Short mmCIF file of C-alpha atoms and ligand atoms in Angstrom, two decimals:
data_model
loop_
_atom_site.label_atom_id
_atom_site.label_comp_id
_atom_site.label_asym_id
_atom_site.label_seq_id
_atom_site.Cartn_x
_atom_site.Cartn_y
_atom_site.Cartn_z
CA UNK O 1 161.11 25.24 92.13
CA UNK O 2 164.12 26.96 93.15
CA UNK O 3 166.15 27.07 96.17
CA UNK O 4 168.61 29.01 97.56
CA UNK O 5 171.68 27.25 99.49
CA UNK O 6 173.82 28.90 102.02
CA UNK O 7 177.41 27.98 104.16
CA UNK O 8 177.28 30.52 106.92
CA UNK O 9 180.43 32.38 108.84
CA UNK O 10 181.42 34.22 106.12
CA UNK O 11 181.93 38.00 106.78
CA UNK O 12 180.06 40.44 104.70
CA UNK O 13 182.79 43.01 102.99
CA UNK O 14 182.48 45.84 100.32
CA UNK O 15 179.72 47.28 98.04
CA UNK O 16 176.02 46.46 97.33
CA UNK O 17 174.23 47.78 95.07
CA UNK O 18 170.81 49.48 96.47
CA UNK O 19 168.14 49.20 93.79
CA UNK O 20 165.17 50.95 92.89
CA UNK O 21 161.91 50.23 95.90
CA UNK O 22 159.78 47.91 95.43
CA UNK O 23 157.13 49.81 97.30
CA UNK O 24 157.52 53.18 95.06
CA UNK O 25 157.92 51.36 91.53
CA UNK O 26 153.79 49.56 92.53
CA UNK O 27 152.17 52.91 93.36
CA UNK O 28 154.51 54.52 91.23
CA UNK O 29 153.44 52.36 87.79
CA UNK O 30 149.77 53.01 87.87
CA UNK O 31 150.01 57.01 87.56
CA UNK O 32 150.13 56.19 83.67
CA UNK O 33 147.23 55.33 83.86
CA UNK O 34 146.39 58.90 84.70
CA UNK O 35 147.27 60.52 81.22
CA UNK O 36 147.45 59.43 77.69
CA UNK O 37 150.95 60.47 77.24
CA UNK O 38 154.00 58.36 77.88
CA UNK O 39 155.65 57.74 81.64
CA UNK O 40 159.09 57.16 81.93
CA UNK O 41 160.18 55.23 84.33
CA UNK O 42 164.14 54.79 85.48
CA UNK O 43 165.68 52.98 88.19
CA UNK O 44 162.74 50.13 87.89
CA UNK O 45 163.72 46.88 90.02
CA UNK O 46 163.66 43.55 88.15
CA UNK O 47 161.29 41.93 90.47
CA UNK O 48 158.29 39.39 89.80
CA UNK O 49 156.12 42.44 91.14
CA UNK O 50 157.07 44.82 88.99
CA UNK O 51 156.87 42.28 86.23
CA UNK O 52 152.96 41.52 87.46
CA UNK O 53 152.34 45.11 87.31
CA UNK O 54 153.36 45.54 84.04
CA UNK O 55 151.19 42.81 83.13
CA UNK O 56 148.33 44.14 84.97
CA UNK O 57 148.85 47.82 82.94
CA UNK O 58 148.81 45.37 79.70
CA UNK O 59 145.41 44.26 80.49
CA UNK O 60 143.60 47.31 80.56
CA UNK O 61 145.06 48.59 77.65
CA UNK O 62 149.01 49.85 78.07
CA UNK O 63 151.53 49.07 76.82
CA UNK O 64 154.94 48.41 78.81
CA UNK O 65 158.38 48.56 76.69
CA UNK O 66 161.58 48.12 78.53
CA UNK O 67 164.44 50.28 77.03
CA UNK O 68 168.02 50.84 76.72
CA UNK O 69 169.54 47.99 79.58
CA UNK O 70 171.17 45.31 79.10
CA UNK O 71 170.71 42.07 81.07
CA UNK O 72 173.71 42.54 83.32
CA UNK O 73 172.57 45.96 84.82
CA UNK O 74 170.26 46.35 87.94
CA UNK O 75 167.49 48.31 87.30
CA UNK O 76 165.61 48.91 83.98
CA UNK O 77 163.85 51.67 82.25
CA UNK O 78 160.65 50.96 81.67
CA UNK O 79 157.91 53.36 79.20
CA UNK O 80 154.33 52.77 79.76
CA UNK O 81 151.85 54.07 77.00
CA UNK O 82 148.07 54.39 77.73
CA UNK O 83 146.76 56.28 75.03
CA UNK O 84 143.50 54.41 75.28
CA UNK O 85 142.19 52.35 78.02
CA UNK O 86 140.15 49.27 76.54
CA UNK O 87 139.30 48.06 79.78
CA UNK O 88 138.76 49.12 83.58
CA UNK O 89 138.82 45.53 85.35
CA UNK O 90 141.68 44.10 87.12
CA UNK O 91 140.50 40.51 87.34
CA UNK O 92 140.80 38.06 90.11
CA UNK O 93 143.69 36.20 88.82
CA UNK O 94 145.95 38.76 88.79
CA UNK O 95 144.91 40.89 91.89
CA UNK O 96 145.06 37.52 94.10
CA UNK O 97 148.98 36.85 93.12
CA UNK O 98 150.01 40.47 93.82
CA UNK O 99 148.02 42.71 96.78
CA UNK O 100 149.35 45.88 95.28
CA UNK O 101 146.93 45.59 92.02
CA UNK O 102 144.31 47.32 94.18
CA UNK O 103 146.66 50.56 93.58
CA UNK O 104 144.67 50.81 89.94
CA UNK O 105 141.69 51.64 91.75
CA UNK O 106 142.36 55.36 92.08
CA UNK O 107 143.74 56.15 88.63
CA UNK O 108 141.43 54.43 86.77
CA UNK O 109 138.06 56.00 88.47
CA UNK O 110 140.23 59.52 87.93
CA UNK O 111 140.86 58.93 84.26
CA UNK O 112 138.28 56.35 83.15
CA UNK O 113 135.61 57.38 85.96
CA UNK O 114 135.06 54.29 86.62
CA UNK O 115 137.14 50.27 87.74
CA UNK O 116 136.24 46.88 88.73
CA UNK O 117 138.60 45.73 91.06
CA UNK O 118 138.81 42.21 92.43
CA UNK O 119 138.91 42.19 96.26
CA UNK O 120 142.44 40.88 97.42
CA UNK O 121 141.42 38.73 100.05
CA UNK O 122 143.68 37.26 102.86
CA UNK O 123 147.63 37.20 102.58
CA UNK O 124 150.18 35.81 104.72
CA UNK O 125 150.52 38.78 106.91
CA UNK O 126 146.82 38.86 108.11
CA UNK O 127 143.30 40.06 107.09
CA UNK O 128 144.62 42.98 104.49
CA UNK O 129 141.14 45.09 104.12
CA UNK O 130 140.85 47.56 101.81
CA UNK O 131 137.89 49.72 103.64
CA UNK O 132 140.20 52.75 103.55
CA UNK O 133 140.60 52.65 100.23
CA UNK O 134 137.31 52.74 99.50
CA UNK O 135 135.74 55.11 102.13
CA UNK O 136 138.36 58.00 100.79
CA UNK O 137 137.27 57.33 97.91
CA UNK O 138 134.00 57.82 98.67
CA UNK O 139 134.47 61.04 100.69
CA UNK O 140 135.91 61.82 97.13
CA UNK O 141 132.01 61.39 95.72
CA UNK O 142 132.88 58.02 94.18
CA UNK O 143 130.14 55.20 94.88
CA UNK O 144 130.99 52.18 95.28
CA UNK O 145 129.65 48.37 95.10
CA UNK O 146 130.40 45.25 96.17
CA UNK O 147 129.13 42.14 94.53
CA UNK O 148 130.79 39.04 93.58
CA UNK O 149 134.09 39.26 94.89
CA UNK O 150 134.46 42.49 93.14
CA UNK O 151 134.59 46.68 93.87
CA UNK O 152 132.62 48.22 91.26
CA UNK O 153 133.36 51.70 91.86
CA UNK O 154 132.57 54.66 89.60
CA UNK O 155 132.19 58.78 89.68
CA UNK O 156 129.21 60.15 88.97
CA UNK O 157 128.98 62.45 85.64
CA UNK O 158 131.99 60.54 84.93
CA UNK O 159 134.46 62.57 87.11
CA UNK O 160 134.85 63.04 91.32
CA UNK O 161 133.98 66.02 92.68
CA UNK O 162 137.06 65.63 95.58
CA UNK O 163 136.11 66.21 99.34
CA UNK O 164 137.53 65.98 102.84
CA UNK O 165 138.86 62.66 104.34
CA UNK O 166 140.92 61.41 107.42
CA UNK O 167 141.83 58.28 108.08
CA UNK O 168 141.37 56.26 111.48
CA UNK O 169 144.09 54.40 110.77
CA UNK O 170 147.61 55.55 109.02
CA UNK O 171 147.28 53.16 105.55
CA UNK O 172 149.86 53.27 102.90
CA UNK O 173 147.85 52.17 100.48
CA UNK O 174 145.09 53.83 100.86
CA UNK O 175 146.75 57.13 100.86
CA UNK O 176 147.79 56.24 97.58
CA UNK O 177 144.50 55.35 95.71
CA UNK O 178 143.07 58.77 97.36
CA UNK O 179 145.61 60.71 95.83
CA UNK O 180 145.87 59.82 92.26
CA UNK O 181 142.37 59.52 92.44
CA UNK O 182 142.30 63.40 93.97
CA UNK O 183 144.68 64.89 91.49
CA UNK O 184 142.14 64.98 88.34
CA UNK O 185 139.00 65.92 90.73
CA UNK O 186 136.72 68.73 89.82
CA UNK O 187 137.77 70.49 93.27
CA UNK O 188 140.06 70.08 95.71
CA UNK O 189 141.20 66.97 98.42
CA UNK O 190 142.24 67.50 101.83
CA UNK O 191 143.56 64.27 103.44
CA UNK O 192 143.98 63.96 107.01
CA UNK O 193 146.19 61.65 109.32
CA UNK O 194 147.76 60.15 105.71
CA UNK O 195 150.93 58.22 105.19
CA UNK O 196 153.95 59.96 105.45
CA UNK O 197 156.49 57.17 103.72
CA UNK O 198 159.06 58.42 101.73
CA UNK O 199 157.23 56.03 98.83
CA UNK O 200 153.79 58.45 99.19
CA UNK O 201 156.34 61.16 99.10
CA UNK O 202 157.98 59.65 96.06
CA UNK O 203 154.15 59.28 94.63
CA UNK O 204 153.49 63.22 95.32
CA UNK O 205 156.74 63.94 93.31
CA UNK O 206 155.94 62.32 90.35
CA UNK O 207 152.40 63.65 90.47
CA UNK O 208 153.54 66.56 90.56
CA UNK O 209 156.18 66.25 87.28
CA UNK O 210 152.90 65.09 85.77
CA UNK O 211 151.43 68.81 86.60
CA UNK O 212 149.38 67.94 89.75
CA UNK O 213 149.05 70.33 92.17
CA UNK O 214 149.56 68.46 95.86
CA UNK O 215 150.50 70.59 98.85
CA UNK O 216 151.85 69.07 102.69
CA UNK O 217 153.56 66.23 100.69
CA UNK O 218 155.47 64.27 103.27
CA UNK O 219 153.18 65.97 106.10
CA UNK O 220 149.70 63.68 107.02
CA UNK O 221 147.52 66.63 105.86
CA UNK O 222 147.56 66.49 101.98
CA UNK O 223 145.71 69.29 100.19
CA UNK O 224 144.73 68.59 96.33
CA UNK O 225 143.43 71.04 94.24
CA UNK O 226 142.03 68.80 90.83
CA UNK O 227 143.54 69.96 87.59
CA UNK O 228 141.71 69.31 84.05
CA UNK O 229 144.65 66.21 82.54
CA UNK O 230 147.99 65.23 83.57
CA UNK O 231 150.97 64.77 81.43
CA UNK O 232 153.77 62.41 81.06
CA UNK O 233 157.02 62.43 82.88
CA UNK O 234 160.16 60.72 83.31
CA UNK O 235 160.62 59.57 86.79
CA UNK O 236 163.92 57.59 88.80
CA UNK O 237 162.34 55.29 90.97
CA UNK O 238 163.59 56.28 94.89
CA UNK O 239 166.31 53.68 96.19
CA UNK O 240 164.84 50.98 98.59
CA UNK O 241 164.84 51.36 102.28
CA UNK O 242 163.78 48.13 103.02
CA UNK O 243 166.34 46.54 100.96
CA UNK O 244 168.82 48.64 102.02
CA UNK O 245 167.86 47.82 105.87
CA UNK O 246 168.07 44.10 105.22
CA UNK O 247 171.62 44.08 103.36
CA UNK O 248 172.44 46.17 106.89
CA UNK O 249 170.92 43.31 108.86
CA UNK O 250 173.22 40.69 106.46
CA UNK O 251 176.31 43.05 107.70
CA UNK O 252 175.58 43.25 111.36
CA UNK O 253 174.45 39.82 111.71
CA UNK O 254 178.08 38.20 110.26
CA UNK O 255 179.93 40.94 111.73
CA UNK O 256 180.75 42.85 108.40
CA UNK O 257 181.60 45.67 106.77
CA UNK O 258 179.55 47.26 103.82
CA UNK O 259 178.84 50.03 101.96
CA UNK O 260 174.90 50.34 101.02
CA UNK O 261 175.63 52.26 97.47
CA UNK O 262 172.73 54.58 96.44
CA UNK O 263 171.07 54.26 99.85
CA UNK O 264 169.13 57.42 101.35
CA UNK O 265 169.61 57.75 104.95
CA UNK O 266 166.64 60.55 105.59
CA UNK O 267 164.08 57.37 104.66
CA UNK O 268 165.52 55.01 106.69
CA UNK O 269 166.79 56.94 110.15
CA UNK O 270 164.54 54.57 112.49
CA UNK O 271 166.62 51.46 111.06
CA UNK O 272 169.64 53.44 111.25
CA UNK O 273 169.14 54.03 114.96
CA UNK O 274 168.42 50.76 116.00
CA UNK O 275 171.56 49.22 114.60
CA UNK O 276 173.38 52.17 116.30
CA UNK O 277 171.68 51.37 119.73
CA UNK O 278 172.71 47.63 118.41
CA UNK O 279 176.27 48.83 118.81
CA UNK O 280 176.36 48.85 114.89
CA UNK O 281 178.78 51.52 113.56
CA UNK O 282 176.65 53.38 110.50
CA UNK O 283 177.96 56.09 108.53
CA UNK O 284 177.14 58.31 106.05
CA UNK O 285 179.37 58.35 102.88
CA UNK O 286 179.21 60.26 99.45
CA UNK O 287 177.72 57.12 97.64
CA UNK O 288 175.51 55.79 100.61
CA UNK O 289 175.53 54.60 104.07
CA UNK O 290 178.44 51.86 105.33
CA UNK O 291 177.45 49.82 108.20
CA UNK O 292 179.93 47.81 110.15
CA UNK O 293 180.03 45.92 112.88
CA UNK O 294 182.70 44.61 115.48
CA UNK O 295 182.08 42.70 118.27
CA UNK O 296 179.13 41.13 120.28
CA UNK O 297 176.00 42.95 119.31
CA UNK O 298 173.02 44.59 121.99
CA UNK O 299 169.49 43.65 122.29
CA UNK O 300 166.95 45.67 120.92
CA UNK O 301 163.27 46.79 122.25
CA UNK O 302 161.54 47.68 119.05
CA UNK O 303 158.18 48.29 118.15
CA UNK O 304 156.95 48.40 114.46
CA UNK O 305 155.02 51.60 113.87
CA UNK O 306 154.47 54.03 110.88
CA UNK O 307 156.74 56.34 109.13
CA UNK O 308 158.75 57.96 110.81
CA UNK O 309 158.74 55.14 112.89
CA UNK O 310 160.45 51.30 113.03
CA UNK O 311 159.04 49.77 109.21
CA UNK O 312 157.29 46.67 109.71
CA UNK O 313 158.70 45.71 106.76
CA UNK O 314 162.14 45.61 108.89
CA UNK O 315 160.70 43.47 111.63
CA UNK O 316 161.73 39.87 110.23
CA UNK O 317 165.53 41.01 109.28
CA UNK O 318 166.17 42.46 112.85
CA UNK O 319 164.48 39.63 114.74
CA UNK O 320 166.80 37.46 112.84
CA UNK O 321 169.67 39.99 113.67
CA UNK O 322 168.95 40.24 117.14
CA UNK O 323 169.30 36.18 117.59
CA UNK O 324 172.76 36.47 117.89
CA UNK O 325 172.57 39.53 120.16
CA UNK O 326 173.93 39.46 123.99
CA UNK O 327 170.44 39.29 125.93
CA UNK O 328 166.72 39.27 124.96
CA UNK O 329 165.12 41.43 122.49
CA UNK O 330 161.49 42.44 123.05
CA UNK O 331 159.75 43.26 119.59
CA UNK O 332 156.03 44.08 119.45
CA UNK O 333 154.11 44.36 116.07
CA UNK O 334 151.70 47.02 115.81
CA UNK O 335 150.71 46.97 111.92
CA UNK O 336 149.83 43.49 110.97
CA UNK O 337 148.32 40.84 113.27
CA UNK O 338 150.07 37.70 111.84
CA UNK O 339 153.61 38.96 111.21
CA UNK O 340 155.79 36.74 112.94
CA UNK O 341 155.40 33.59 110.69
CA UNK O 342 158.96 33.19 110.45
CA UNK O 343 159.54 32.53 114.34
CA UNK O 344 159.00 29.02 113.87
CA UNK O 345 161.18 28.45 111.13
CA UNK O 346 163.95 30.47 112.82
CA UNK O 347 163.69 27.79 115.70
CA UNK O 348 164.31 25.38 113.23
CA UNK O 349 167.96 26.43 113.03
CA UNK O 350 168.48 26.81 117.05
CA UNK O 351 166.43 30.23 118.20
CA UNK O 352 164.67 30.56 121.31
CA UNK O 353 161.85 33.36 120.68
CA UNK O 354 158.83 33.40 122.53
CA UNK O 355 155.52 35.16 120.75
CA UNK O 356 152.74 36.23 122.95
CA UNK O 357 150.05 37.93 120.78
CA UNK O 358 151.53 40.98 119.59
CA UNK O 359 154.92 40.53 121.51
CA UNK O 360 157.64 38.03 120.73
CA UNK O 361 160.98 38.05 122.94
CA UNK O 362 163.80 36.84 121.29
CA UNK O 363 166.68 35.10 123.29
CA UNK O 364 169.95 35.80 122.44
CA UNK O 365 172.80 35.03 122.31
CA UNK O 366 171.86 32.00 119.89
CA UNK O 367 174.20 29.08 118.17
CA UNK O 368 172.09 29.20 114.25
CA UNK O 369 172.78 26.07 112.66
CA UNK O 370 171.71 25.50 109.26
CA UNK O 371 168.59 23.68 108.18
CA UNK O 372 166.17 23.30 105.64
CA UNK O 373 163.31 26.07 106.27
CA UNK O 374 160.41 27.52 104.26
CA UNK O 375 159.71 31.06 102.56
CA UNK O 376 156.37 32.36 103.65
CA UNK O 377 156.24 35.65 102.62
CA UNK O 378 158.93 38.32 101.32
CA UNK O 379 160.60 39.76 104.36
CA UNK O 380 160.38 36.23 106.46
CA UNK O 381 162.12 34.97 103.29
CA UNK O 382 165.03 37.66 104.01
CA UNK O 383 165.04 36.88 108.35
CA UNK O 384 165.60 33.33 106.88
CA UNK O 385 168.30 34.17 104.62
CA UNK O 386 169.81 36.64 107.17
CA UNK O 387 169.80 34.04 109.85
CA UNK O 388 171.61 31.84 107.24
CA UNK O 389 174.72 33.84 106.71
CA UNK O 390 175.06 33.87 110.30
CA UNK O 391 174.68 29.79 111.06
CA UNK O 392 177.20 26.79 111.22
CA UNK O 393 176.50 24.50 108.11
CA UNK O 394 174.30 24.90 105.09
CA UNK O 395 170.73 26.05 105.14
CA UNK O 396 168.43 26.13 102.11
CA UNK O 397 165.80 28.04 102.05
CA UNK O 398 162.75 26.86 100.11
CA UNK O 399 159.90 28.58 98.34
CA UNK O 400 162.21 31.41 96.96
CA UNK O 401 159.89 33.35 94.67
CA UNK O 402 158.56 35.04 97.76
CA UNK O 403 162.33 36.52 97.57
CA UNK O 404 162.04 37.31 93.79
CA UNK O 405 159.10 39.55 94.50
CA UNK O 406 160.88 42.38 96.35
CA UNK O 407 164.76 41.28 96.52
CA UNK O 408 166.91 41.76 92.97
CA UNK O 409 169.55 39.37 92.55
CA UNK O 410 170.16 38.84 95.94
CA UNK O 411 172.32 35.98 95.94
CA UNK O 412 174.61 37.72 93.64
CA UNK O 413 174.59 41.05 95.49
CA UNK O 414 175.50 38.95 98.45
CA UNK O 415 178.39 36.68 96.47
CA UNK O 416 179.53 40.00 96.00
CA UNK O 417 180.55 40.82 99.41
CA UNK O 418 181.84 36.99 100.46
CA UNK O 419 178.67 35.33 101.43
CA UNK O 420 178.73 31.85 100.23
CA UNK O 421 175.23 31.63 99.01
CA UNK O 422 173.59 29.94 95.39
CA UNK O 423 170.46 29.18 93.84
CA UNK O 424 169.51 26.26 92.71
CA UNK O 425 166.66 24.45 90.66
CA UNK O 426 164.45 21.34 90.81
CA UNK O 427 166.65 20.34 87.81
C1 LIG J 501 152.21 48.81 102.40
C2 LIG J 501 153.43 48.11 101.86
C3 LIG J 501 153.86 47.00 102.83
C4 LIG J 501 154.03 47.57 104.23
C5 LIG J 501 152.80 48.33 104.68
C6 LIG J 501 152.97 49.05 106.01
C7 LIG J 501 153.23 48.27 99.45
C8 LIG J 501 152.99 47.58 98.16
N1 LIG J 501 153.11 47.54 100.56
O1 LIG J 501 151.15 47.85 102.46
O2 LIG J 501 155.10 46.45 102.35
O3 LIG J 501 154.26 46.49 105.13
O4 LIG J 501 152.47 49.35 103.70
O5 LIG J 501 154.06 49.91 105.96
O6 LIG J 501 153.55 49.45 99.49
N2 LIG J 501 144.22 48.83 106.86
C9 LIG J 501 142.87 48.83 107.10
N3 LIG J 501 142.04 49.18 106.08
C10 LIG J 501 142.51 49.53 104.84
C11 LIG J 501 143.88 49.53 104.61
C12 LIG J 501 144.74 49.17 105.65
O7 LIG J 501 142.42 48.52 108.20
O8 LIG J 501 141.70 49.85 103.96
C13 LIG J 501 145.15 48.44 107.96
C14 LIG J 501 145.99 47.20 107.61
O9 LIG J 501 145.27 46.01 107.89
C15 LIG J 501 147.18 47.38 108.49
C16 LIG J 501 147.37 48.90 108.48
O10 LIG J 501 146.14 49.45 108.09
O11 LIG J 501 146.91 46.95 109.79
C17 LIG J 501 148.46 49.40 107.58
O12 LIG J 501 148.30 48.87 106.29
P1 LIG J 501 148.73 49.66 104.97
O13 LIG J 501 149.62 50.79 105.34
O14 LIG J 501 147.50 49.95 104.18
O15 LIG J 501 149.58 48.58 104.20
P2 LIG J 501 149.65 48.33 102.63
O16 LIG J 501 149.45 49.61 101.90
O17 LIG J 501 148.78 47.17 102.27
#
């Protein structure tokens, strides 16, 4: 298995590349399913997810042909066909590797009017349930039935009827199944208290270019008005927030200089703000965002919360960040119950952070030394990394396909800019 080995001190300087999200690409794959005409999509990150995806759309009948890039660019072009569905189950053994499979839900009860779906289960992160999902969906006249391990869901007469739904909670996810399963209903959607992350917004857009009509997008009330079919499109896949935030955790943390190329600062303000109150200097610039920092940084009180809000998904990278700030931090995690696996493998290279239910205080300012520590899920994997480039010594950081899920070519995105960093194999 591979690993990926790090000297730290070495300060971050010049370009990275910001690829296409992670997050957009998985919600943004399954529209095909929603027509029988071809999607186009550009800007696709080479990531084990996306490649699971595409693997996924295989199995119920797609078919997924990469086009026109060669193996040195970042990003790919990617044209998924489904003409013909010859099947509406997403099995077990693919939904269990990759959470995001549940996202065929929607489109497949709004073209086929009916999918099996295998129930996620448990991640890393916490109990993940999908109740939203399937309660919009509902609301939407779908019915719905669980039995062995598996959500049988179909639409009566063979097509929803669309209906009125707001969520309790604000769910990503689920805001995506309800709307590409609201854009081919007989009548019209109105979603309440939905996701507002520029990745649903990115959804709505490419809906949209596939002739759905969608109203509020980037608002939590989404009105959908169901049109007959959909056609295909050709899409660029938004840049990546969350990757863009860590690389400006990597230049904080070693006290660097670099320019985020492609990066959007309207998705990403709340990260942008706390490396400003971090003392950070950010900037906008015609190709992206440069961050740079000089001198000690500040401690942070941050508390994750949805869009427009602090991204979980930013938690890990600014804990990490904030170990070698002047004073104690004080984050609190809102989202997901179990998110601070990585605190004890941070202590493994010299932090002092204390976790009491949802709160963990993080003492700084902290000597990192390197160490051997353990990937347990994608953005730990990155606080681990971060915290890396930062230490005394070499640290290698084990278990790194959690990192090839949602990071592309990191370590040579980070070479890039002077980080002494490598992967190696078993061997
Ligand atoms: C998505 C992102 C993930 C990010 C998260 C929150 C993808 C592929 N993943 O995950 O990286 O960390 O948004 O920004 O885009 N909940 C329920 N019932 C449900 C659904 C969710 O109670 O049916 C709860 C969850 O347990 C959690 C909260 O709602 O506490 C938010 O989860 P959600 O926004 O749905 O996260 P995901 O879509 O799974």
């Amino acid at each position: 298995m591979d690993r990926i080995l790090i000297r730290g001190g070495n300060r971050l300087s010049g370009k990275i590349p910001v690829s296409g999200a992670k997050n957009a690409a998985l919600t943004l794959m399954p529209c095909a399913l929603l027509t029988d005409e071809p999607l186009t999509l550009r800007n696709l990150p080479r990531l084990a997810d996306v490649d699971s995806f595409g693997h996924l759309l295989n199995e119920l009948g797609a078919s997924t042909a990469i086009e026109g890039t060669r193996p040195t660019d970042f990003g790919r072009v990617m044209t998924v066909r489904a003409g013909k569905l010859t099947s509406t189950v997403a099995p077990y053994d693919i939904v269990r590797k990759m959470r995001a499979s549940i996202l065929v839900l929607g489109p497949l009860l709004g073209r086929a009017g009916e999918a099996t779906v295998s129930l996620p289960g448990g991640c890393a992160i916490g109990n993940r349930p999908i109740d939203l999902h399937l309660k919009a969906l509902e609301a939407m006249g779908a019915e719905i039935e669980i039995a062995a391990g598996y959500v049988k869901a179909s639409a009566p007469g063979g097509r929803l009827k669309g209906g009125r739904f707001s969520f309790p909670v604000v769910s990503v996810g689920a805001t995506e199944n309800a709307l590409m399963a609201a854009v081919t209903c007989k009548g019209t959607t109105v979603l309440d208290n939905a996701a507002r992350e520029p990745e649903i917004v990115d959804l709505c857009n490419l809906l949209v270019a596939m002739g759905a009509q969608i109203s509020g997008i980037g608002t939590e009330r989404l009105e959908i008005e169901g049109v007959d079919r959909l056609h295909g499109a050709t899409y660029a896949v938004m840049p990546d927030r969350i990757e863009a935030g860590s690389y400006a955790c990597a230049a904080a943390i070693t006290g660097g200089d670099v320019e985020l190329v492609g990066a959007e600062a309207n998705d990403m303000r709340a990260t942008l703000d706390a490396l400003v109150q971090a003392g950070v200097t950010v900037e906008e610039t015609k190709g992206g965002i440069r961050v740079a920092a000089n001198g000690p940084l500040k401690p942070l009180t941050l508390s994750t919360a949805p869009f427009p809000g602090f991204a979980t998904d930013m938690q890990a990278q600014f804990m990490a960040m904030q170990l070698v700030a002047e004073g104690a931090s004080v984050f609190t995690e809102t989202i997901f119950e179990n998110r601070y696996m990585h605190v004890p493998e941070l202590a493994r290279m010299g932090a002092h952070i204390d976790v009491r239910g949802r709160t963990a205080v993080v003492h700084g300012p902290t000597r990192l030394v390197g160490a051997q520590v353990m990937a347990t899920d994608l953005r730990a994997s990155m606080s681990l990394i971060l915290a890396g480039l930062a230490a005394e010594g070499e640290t290698q950081v084990n278990r790194v396909y959690h990192l090839d899920r949602g990071y592309e070519r990191l370590e040579e995105k980070l070479q890039a800019v002077g980080a002494d960093i490598e992967r190696v194999g078993d061997g």
